[in-house]
PDB file of C-alpha atoms and ligand atoms in Angstrom:
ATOM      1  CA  UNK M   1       7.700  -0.814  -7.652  1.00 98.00           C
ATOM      2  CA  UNK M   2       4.896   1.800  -5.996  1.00 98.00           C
ATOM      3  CA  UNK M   3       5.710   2.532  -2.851  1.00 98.00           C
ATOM      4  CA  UNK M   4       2.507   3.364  -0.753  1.00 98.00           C
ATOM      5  CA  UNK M   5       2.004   4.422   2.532  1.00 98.00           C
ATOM      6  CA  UNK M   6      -0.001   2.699   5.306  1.00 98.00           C
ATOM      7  CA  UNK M   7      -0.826   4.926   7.530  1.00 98.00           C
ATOM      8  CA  UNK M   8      -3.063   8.379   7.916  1.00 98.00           C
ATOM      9  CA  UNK M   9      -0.379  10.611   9.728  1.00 98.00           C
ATOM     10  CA  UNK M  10      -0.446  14.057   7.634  1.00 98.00           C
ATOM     11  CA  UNK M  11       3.257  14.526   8.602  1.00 98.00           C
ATOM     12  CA  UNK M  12       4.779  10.631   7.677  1.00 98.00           C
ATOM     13  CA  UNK M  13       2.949  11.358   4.387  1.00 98.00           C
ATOM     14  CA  UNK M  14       3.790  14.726   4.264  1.00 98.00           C
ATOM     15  CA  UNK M  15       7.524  13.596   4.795  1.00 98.00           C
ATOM     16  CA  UNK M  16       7.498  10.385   2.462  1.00 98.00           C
ATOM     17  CA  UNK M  17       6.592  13.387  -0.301  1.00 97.00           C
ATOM     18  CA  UNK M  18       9.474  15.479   0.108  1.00 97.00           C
ATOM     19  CA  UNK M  19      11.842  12.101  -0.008  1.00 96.00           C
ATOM     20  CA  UNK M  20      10.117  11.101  -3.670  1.00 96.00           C
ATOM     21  CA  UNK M  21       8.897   8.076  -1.647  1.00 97.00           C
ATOM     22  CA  UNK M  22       5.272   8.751  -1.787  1.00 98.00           C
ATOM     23  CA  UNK M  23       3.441   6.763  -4.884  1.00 98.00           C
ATOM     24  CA  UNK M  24       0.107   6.295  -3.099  1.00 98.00           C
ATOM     25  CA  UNK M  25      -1.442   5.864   0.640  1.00 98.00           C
ATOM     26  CA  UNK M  26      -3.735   3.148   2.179  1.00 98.00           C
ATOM     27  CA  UNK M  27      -5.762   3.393   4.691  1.00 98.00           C
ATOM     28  CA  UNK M  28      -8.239   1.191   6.596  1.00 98.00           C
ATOM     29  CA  UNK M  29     -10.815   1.305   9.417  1.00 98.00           C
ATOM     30  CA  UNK M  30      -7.991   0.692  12.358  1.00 98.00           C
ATOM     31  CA  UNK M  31      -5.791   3.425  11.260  1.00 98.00           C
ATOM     32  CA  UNK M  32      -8.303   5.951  11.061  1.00 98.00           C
ATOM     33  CA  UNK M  33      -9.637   4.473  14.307  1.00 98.00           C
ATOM     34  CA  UNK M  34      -5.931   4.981  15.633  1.00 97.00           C
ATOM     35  CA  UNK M  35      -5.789   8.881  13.953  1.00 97.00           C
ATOM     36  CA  UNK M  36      -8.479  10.211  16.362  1.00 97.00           C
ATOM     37  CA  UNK M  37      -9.570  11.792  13.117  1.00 98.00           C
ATOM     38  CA  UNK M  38     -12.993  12.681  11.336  1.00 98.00           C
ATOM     39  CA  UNK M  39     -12.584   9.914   7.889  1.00 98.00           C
ATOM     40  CA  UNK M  40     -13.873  12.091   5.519  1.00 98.00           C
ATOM     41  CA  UNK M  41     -11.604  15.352   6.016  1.00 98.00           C
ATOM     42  CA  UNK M  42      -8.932  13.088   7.192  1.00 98.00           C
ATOM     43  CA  UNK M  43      -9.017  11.699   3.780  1.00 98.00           C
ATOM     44  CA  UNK M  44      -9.765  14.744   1.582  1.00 98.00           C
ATOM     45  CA  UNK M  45      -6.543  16.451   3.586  1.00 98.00           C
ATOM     46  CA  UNK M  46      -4.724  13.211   2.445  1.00 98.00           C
ATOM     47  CA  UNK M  47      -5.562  13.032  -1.483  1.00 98.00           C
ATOM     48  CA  UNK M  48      -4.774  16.843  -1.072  1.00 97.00           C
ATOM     49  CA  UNK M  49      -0.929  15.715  -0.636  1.00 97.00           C
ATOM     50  CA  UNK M  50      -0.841  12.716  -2.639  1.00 98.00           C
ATOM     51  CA  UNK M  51      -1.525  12.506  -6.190  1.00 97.00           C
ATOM     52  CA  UNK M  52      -1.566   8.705  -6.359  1.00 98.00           C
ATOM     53  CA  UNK M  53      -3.958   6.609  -4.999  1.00 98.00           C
ATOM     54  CA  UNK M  54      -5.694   7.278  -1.455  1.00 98.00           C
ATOM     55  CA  UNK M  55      -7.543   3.914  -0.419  1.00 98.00           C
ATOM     56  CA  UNK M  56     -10.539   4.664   1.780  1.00 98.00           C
ATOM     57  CA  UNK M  57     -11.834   1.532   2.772  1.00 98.00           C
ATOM     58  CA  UNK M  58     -15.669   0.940   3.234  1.00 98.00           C
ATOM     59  CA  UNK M  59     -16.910   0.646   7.012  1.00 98.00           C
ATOM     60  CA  UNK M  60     -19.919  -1.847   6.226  1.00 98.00           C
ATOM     61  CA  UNK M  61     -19.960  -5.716   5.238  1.00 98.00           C
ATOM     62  CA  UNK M  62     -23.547  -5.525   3.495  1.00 98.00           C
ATOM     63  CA  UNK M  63     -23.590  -4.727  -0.335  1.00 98.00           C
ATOM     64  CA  UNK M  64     -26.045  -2.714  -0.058  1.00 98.00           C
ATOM     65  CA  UNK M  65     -24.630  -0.277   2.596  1.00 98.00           C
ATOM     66  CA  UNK M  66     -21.052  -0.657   1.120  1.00 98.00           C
ATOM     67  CA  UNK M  67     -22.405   0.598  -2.303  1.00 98.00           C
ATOM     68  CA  UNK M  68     -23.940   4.011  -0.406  1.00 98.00           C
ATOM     69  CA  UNK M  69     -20.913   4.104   1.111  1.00 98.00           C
ATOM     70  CA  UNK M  70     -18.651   4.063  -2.066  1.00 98.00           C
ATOM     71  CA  UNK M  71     -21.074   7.211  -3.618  1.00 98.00           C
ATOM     72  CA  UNK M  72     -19.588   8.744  -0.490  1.00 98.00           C
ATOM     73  CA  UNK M  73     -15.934   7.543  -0.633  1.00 98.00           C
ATOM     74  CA  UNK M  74     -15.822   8.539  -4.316  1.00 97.00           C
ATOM     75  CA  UNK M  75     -16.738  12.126  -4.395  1.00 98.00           C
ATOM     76  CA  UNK M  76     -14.236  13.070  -1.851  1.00 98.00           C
ATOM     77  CA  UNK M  77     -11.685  12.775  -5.145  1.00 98.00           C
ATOM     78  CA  UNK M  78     -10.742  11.295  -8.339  1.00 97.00           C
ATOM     79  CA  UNK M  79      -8.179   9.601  -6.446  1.00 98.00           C
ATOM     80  CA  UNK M  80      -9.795   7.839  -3.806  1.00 98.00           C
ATOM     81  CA  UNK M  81      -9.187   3.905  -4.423  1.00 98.00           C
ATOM     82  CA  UNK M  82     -12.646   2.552  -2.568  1.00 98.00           C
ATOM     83  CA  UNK M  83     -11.033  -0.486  -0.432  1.00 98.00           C
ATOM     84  CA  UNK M  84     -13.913  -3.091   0.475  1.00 98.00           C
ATOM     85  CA  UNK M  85     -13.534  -6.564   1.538  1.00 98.00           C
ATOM     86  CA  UNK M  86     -12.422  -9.839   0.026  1.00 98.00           C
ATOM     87  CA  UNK M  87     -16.227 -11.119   0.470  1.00 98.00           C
ATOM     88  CA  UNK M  88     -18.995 -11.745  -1.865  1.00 98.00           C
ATOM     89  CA  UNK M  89     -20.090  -8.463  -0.796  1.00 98.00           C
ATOM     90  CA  UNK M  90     -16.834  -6.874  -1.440  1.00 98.00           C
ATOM     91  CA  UNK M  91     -16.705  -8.564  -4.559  1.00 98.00           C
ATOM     92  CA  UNK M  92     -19.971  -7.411  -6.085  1.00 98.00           C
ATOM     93  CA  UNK M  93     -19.856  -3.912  -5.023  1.00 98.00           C
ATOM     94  CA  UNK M  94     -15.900  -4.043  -6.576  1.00 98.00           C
ATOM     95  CA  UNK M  95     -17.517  -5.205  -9.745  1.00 98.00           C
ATOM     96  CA  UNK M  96     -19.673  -2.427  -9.916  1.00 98.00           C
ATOM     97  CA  UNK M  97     -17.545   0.257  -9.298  1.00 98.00           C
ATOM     98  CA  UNK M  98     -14.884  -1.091 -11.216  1.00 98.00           C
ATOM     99  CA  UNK M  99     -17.289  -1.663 -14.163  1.00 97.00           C
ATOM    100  CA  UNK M 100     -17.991   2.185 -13.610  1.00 95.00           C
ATOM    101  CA  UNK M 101     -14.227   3.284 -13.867  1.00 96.00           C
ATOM    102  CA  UNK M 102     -13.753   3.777 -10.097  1.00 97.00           C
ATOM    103  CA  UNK M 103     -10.404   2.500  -8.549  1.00 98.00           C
ATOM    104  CA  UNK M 104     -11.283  -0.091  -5.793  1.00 98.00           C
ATOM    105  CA  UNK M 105      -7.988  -2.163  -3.727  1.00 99.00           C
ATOM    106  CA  UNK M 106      -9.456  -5.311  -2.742  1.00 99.00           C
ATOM    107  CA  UNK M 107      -8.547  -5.883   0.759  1.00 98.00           C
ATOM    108  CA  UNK M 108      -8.401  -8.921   3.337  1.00 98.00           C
ATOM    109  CA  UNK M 109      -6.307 -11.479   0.569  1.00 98.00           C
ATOM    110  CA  UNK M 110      -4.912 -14.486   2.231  1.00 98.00           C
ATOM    111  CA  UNK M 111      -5.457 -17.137  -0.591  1.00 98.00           C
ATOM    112  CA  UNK M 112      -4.639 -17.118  -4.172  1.00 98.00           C
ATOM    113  CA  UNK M 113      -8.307 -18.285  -5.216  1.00 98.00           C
ATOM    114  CA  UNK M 114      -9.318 -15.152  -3.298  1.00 98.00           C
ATOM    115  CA  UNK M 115      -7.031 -13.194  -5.435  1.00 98.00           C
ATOM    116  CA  UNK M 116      -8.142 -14.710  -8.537  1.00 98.00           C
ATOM    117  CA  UNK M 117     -11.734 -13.817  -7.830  1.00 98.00           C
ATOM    118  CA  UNK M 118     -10.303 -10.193  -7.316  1.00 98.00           C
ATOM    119  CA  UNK M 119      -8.995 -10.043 -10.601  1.00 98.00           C
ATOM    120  CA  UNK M 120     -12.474 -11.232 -12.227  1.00 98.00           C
ATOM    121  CA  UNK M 121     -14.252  -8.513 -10.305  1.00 98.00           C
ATOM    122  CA  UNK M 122     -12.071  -6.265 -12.005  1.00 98.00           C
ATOM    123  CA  UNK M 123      -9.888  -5.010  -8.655  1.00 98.00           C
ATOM    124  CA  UNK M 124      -7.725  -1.983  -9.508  1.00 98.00           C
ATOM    125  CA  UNK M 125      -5.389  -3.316  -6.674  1.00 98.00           C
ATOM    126  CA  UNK M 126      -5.484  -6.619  -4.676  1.00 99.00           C
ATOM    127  CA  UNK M 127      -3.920  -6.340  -1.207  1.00 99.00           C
ATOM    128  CA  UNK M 128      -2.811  -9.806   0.100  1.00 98.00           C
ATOM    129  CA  UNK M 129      -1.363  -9.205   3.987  1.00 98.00           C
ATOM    130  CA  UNK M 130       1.915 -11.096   4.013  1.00 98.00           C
ATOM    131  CA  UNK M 131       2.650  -9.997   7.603  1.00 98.00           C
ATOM    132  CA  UNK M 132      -0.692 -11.360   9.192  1.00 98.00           C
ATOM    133  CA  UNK M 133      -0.078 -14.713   7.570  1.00 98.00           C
ATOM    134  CA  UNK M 134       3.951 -14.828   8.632  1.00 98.00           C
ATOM    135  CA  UNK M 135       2.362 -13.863  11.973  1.00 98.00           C
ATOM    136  CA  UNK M 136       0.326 -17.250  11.706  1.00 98.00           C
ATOM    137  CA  UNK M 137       3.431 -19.245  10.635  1.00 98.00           C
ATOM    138  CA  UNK M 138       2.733 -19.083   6.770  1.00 98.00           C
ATOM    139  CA  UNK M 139       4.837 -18.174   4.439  1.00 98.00           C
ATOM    140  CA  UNK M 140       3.234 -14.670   3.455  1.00 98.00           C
ATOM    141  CA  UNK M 141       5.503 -14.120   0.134  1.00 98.00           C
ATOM    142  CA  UNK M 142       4.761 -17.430  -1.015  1.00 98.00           C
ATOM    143  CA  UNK M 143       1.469 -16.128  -1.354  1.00 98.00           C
ATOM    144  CA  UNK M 144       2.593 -13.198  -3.474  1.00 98.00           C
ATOM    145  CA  UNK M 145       4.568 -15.836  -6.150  1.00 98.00           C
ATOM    146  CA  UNK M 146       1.284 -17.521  -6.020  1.00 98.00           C
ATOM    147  CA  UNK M 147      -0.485 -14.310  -6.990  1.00 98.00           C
ATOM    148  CA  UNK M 148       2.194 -12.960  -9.750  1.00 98.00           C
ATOM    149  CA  UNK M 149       2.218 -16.421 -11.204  1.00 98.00           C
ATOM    150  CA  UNK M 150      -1.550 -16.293 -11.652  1.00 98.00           C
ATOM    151  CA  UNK M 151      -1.609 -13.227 -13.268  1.00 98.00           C
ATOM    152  CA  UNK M 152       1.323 -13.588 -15.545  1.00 97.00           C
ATOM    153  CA  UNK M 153      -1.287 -16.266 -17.094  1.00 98.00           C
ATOM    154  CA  UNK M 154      -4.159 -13.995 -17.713  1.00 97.00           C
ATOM    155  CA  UNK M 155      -2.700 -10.608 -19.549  1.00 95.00           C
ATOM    156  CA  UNK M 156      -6.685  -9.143 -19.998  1.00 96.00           C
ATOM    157  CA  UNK M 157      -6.367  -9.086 -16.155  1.00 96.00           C
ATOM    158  CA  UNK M 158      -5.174  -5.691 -14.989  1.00 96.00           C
ATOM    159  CA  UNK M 159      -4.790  -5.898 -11.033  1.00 98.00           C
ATOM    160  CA  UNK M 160      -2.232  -4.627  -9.616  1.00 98.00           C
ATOM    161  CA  UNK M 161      -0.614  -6.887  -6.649  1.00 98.00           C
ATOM    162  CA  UNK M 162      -0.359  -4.605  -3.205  1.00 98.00           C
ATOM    163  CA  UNK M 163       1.352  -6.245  -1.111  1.00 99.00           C
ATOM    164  CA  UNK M 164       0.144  -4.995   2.573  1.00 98.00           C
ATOM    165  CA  UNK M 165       0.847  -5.889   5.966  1.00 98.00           C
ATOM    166  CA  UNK M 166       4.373  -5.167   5.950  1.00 98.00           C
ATOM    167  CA  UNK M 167       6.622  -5.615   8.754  1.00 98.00           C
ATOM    168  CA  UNK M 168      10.029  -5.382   7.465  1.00 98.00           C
ATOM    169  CA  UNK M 169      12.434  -4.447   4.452  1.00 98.00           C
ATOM    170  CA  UNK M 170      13.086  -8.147   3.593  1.00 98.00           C
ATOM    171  CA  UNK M 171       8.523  -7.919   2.445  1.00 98.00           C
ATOM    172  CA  UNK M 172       9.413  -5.113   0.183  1.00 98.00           C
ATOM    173  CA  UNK M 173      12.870  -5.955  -1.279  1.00 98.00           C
ATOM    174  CA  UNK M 174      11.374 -10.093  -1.795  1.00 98.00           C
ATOM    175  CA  UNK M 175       8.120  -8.585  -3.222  1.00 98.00           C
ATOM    176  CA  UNK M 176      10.491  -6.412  -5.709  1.00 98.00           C
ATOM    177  CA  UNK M 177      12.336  -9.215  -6.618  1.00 98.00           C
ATOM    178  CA  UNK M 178       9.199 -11.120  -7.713  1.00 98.00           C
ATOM    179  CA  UNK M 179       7.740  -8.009  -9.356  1.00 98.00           C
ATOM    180  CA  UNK M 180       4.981  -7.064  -7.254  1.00 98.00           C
ATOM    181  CA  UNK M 181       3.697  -3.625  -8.695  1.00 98.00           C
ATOM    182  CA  UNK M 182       2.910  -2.128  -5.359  1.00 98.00           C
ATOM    183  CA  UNK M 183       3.338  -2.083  -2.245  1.00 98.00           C
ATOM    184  CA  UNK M 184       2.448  -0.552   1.078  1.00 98.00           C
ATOM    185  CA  UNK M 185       3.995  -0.075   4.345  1.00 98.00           C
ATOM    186  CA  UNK M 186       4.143   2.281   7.456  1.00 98.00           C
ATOM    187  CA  UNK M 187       6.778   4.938   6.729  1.00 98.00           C
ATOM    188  CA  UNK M 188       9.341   3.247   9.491  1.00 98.00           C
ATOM    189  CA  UNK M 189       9.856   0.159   7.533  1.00 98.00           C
ATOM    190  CA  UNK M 190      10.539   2.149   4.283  1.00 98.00           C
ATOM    191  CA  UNK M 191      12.501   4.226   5.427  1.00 97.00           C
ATOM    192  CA  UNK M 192      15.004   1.365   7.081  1.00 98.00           C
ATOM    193  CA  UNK M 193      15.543   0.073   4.009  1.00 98.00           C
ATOM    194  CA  UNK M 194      18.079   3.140   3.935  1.00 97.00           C
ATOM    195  CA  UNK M 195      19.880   1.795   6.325  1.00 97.00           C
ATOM    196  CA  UNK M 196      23.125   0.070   5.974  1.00 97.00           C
ATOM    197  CA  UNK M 197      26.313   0.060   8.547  1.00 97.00           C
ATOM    198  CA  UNK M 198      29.020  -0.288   5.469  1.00 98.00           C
ATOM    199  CA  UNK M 199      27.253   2.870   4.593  1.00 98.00           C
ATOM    200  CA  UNK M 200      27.780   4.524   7.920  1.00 98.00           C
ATOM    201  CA  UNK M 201      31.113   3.441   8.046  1.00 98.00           C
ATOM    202  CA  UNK M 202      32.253   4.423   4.793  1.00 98.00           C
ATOM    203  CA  UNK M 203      30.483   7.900   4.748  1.00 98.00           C
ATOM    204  CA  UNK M 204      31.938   8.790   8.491  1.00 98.00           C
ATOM    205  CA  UNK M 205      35.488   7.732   7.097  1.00 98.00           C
ATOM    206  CA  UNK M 206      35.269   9.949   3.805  1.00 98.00           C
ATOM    207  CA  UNK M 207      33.742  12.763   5.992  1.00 98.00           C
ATOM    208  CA  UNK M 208      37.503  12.326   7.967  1.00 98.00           C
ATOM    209  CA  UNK M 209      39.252  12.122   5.167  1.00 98.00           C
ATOM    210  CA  UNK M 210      38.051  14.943   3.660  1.00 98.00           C
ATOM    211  CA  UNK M 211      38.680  17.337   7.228  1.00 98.00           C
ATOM    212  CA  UNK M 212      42.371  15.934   6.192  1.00 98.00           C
ATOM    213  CA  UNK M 213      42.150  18.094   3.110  1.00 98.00           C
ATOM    214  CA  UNK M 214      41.856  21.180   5.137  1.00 98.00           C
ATOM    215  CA  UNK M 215      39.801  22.039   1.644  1.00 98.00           C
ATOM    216  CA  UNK M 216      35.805  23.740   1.218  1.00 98.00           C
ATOM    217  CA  UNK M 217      34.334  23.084  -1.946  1.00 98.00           C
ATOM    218  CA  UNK M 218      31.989  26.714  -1.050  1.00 97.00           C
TER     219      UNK M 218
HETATM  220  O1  G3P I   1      -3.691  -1.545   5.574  1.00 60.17           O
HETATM  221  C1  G3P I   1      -3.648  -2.869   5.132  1.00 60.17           C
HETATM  222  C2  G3P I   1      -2.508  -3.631   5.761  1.00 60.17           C
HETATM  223  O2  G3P I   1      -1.301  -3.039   5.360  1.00 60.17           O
HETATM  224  C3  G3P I   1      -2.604  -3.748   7.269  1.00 60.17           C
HETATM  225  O3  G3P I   1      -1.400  -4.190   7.786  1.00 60.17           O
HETATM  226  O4  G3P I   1       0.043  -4.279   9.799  1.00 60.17           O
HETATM  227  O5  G3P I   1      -2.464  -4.181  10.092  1.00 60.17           O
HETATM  228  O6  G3P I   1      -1.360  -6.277   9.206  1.00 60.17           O
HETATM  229  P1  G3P I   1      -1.309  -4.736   9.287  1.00 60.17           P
END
């Protein structure tokens, strides 16, 4: 599984990096609203640090002004992922750029029929938001078996399932266990999935154990 990060903080992604953690980073209009940042150095500083991809996410909701837009987006690097909308806006301008080799994450999936229409426009990534829809008393990784299972059925397809809106561990490790290629989550919740009190416990007792010795192994 590709662990992304959802966030623009220079230093979470900075420190996801030095852990190995750091497979890609996503990004949309609230989180750079939330950065205080300029977007377009913001993001060039970002694809600086991360290889993988960088989703910049389109600002507009016309298809017209999202295309423009994208020309931007794309020339910041070759791995910006252009994030628009799951609208027929977003959907045409995806199959354009994706017809033209550019990386574009779908964004905005709540449905399975949306997700299938992602696929068809030839989405790089398609990022349904399991957390919004557990928020709403759905069952957000049902959504993602929905997804996978719809795939599975079409090979020639070659999204990638995202999963986004992350609030916990229990999204990623569920996600994982249905095979979910990717996904994407502030650097918090991936980094409690390190956490375990057995762990604790048995590390602070073989630390002990070890002072016992009276032994250095320098
Ligand atoms: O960035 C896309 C998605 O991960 C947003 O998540 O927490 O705003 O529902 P959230």
């Amino acid at each position: 599984m590709k662990f992304f990060a959802d966030t623009s903080d220079i230093d979470e992604i900075k420190d996801l990096a030095d852990y190995g953690l750091l497979d890609g980073v996503t990004t949309n209009p609230s989180i750079i609203a939330k950065s205080g940042r300029e977007f377009i150095p913001l993001i060039k500083e970002i694809c600086e640090i991360c290889d993988g991809p960088v989703s910049a996410e389109v600002a507009s909701t016309d298809y017209a002004t999202m295309r423009k837009e994208a020309e931007v987006l794309r020339k910041i690097a070759d791995n910006v992922a252009i994030k628009v909308p799951l609208t027929p806006a977003g959907l045409k301008t995806c199959k354009e750029l994706s017809d033209d080799g550019t990386m574009v994450n779908v964004t905005l999936c709540f449905s399975a029929g949306q997700a299938l229409l992602a696929a068809k426009a030839g989405a790089a990534f398609i990022s349904p938001f399991v957390g919004r829809l557990d928020d709403i008393s759905y069952q957000g990784l049902d959504l993602i078996a929905d997804i996978l299972t719809i795939y599975d059925n079409y090979p020639q397809y070659d999204t990638e399932v995202l999963v986004a809106s992350v609030r916990n561990p229990m999204h990623i490790i569920e996600s994982a266990k249905m095979g979910a290629h990717v996904m994407t989550a502030p650097p918090k919740v991936i980094k409690q999935l390190y956490n375990h009190p057995l762990t604790d416990k048995g590390l602070a007792a073989f630390v002990e154990d070890w002072k016992k010795t009276g032994q250095s192994i320098l």
